[in-house]
Amino acid sequence: MEAAIQNGILHADEIEIRPGEFLALAGGKPLDLTVRELELLTALVERRGRIVSREELYRVVWGESYRKADRSVDVYIGKLRHKLARAVPQRRFIHTHFGFGYRFAPDREPT
């Protein structure tokens, strides 16, 4: 299932992104994201279900070529996961595919 855009708002499961308002909600709760976190979440949601490489995320979010030793994507993914888990603790939204990248694919975690 792909993310849906309605009236300029991006929807995917319990995630709602309102770019014009610089607002992201998870389970109806505001996420209080930084600019980079919002751009990263948007990039992942737009590519829902697909593994997205660090290189692609770096290019899309930072607007430049990926530098091999740069761990910015990983750090921001960690921050984003933490904020999502606070808002919707029973869900896991971002999956790591070691050696490949990250995938936005919400699932239920055991409680």
PDB file of C-alpha atoms in Angstrom, residues 19-109:
ATOM      1  CA  PRO A  19       4.273  20.065   4.459  1.00  0.00           C
ATOM      2  CA  GLY A  20       2.586  23.459   4.123  1.00  0.00           C
ATOM      3  CA  GLU A  21       2.186  23.648   7.899  1.00  0.00           C
ATOM      4  CA  PHE A  22       5.569  22.052   8.688  1.00  0.00           C
ATOM      5  CA  LEU A  23       3.672  19.459  10.720  1.00  0.00           C
ATOM      6  CA  ALA A  24       3.838  15.687  11.095  1.00  0.00           C
ATOM      7  CA  LEU A  25       1.453  13.628  13.196  1.00  0.00           C
ATOM      8  CA  ALA A  26       1.708  10.030  14.356  1.00  0.00           C
ATOM      9  CA  GLY A  27      -1.424   8.507  15.813  1.00  0.00           C
ATOM     10  CA  GLY A  28      -2.901  12.007  15.831  1.00  0.00           C
ATOM     11  CA  LYS A  29      -0.075  13.354  18.017  1.00  0.00           C
ATOM     12  CA  PRO A  30       2.318  16.079  16.780  1.00  0.00           C
ATOM     13  CA  LEU A  31       5.880  14.777  16.411  1.00  0.00           C
ATOM     14  CA  ASP A  32       7.768  18.067  16.969  1.00  0.00           C
ATOM     15  CA  LEU A  33      10.298  17.337  14.223  1.00  0.00           C
ATOM     16  CA  THR A  34      13.264  19.363  13.045  1.00  0.00           C
ATOM     17  CA  VAL A  35      13.452  20.356   9.374  1.00  0.00           C
ATOM     18  CA  ARG A  36      15.773  17.436   8.568  1.00  0.00           C
ATOM     19  CA  GLU A  37      13.639  14.938  10.484  1.00  0.00           C
ATOM     20  CA  LEU A  38      10.516  16.066   8.626  1.00  0.00           C
ATOM     21  CA  GLU A  39      12.299  15.859   5.266  1.00  0.00           C
ATOM     22  CA  LEU A  40      13.634  12.400   6.140  1.00  0.00           C
ATOM     23  CA  LEU A  41      10.226  11.117   7.248  1.00  0.00           C
ATOM     24  CA  THR A  42       8.646  12.554   4.099  1.00  0.00           C
ATOM     25  CA  ALA A  43      11.265  10.887   1.883  1.00  0.00           C
ATOM     26  CA  LEU A  44      10.689   7.519   3.551  1.00  0.00           C
ATOM     27  CA  VAL A  45       6.884   7.776   3.507  1.00  0.00           C
ATOM     28  CA  GLU A  46       6.903   8.764  -0.177  1.00  0.00           C
ATOM     29  CA  ARG A  47       8.921   5.599  -0.874  1.00  0.00           C
ATOM     30  CA  ARG A  48       6.829   3.429   1.431  1.00  0.00           C
ATOM     31  CA  GLY A  49       7.599  -0.276   1.311  1.00  0.00           C
ATOM     32  CA  ARG A  50      10.775   0.242  -0.691  1.00  0.00           C
ATOM     33  CA  ILE A  51      14.290  -0.076   0.756  1.00  0.00           C
ATOM     34  CA  VAL A  52      15.924   3.335   0.404  1.00  0.00           C
ATOM     35  CA  SER A  53      19.711   3.525   0.528  1.00  0.00           C
ATOM     36  CA  ARG A  54      21.608   5.958   2.750  1.00  0.00           C
ATOM     37  CA  GLU A  55      22.988   7.449  -0.453  1.00  0.00           C
ATOM     38  CA  GLU A  56      19.521   8.199  -1.819  1.00  0.00           C
ATOM     39  CA  LEU A  57      18.292   9.608   1.496  1.00  0.00           C
ATOM     40  CA  TYR A  58      21.378  11.785   1.807  1.00  0.00           C
ATOM     41  CA  ARG A  59      20.931  13.064  -1.744  1.00  0.00           C
ATOM     42  CA  VAL A  60      17.199  13.770  -1.291  1.00  0.00           C
ATOM     43  CA  VAL A  61      17.302  15.244   2.241  1.00  0.00           C
ATOM     44  CA  TRP A  62      20.728  16.904   2.387  1.00  0.00           C
ATOM     45  CA  GLY A  63      20.839  17.751  -1.319  1.00  0.00           C
ATOM     46  CA  GLU A  64      24.381  16.555  -1.860  1.00  0.00           C
ATOM     47  CA  SER A  65      26.407  13.437  -2.565  1.00  0.00           C
ATOM     48  CA  TYR A  66      26.812  10.936   0.241  1.00  0.00           C
ATOM     49  CA  ARG A  67      30.156  10.887   2.034  1.00  0.00           C
ATOM     50  CA  LYS A  68      31.049   7.335   2.999  1.00  0.00           C
ATOM     51  CA  ALA A  69      32.048   8.034   6.627  1.00  0.00           C
ATOM     52  CA  ASP A  70      29.095  10.361   7.285  1.00  0.00           C
ATOM     53  CA  ARG A  71      26.612   8.832   9.743  1.00  0.00           C
ATOM     54  CA  SER A  72      24.077  11.701   9.591  1.00  0.00           C
ATOM     55  CA  VAL A  73      21.338   9.538   8.076  1.00  0.00           C
ATOM     56  CA  ASP A  74      21.745   6.932  10.828  1.00  0.00           C
ATOM     57  CA  VAL A  75      21.689   9.547  13.589  1.00  0.00           C
ATOM     58  CA  TYR A  76      18.556  11.192  12.218  1.00  0.00           C
ATOM     59  CA  ILE A  77      16.841   7.830  11.719  1.00  0.00           C
ATOM     60  CA  GLY A  78      17.490   7.106  15.403  1.00  0.00           C
ATOM     61  CA  LYS A  79      15.973  10.427  16.473  1.00  0.00           C
ATOM     62  CA  LEU A  80      12.995   9.908  14.195  1.00  0.00           C
ATOM     63  CA  ARG A  81      12.383   6.382  15.507  1.00  0.00           C
ATOM     64  CA  HIS A  82      12.483   7.679  19.075  1.00  0.00           C
ATOM     65  CA  LYS A  83       9.888  10.379  18.374  1.00  0.00           C
ATOM     66  CA  LEU A  84       7.635   7.954  16.499  1.00  0.00           C
ATOM     67  CA  ALA A  85       7.872   5.409  19.340  1.00  0.00           C
ATOM     68  CA  ARG A  86       6.896   8.057  21.892  1.00  0.00           C
ATOM     69  CA  ALA A  87       3.820   8.984  19.863  1.00  0.00           C
ATOM     70  CA  VAL A  88       2.751   5.446  18.895  1.00  0.00           C
ATOM     71  CA  PRO A  89       4.588   2.941  21.127  1.00  0.00           C
ATOM     72  CA  GLN A  90       2.868  -0.178  19.777  1.00  0.00           C
ATOM     73  CA  ARG A  91       4.056   0.453  16.192  1.00  0.00           C
ATOM     74  CA  ARG A  92       7.385   0.196  14.449  1.00  0.00           C
ATOM     75  CA  PHE A  93       7.532   2.348  11.331  1.00  0.00           C
ATOM     76  CA  ILE A  94      11.130   2.314  10.095  1.00  0.00           C
ATOM     77  CA  HIS A  95      13.050  -0.898   9.449  1.00  0.00           C
ATOM     78  CA  THR A  96      16.791  -1.259   8.931  1.00  0.00           C
ATOM     79  CA  HIS A  97      18.070  -3.452   6.128  1.00  0.00           C
ATOM     80  CA  PHE A  98      21.747  -3.828   6.989  1.00  0.00           C
ATOM     81  CA  GLY A  99      24.018  -3.141   4.069  1.00  0.00           C
ATOM     82  CA  PHE A 100      21.129  -1.712   2.033  1.00  0.00           C
ATOM     83  CA  GLY A 101      19.286   1.100   3.827  1.00  0.00           C
ATOM     84  CA  TYR A 102      15.942   1.814   5.473  1.00  0.00           C
ATOM     85  CA  ARG A 103      12.316   1.030   4.693  1.00  0.00           C
ATOM     86  CA  PHE A 104       9.123   2.703   5.895  1.00  0.00           C
ATOM     87  CA  ALA A 105       6.695  -0.159   6.488  1.00  0.00           C
ATOM     88  CA  PRO A 106       4.542   0.193   9.618  1.00  0.00           C
ATOM     89  CA  ASP A 107       3.891  -2.955  11.556  1.00  0.00           C
ATOM     90  CA  ARG A 108       2.614  -3.946  14.958  1.00  0.00           C
ATOM     91  CA  GLU A 109       5.110  -4.854  17.637  1.00  0.00           C
TER      92      GLU A 109
END
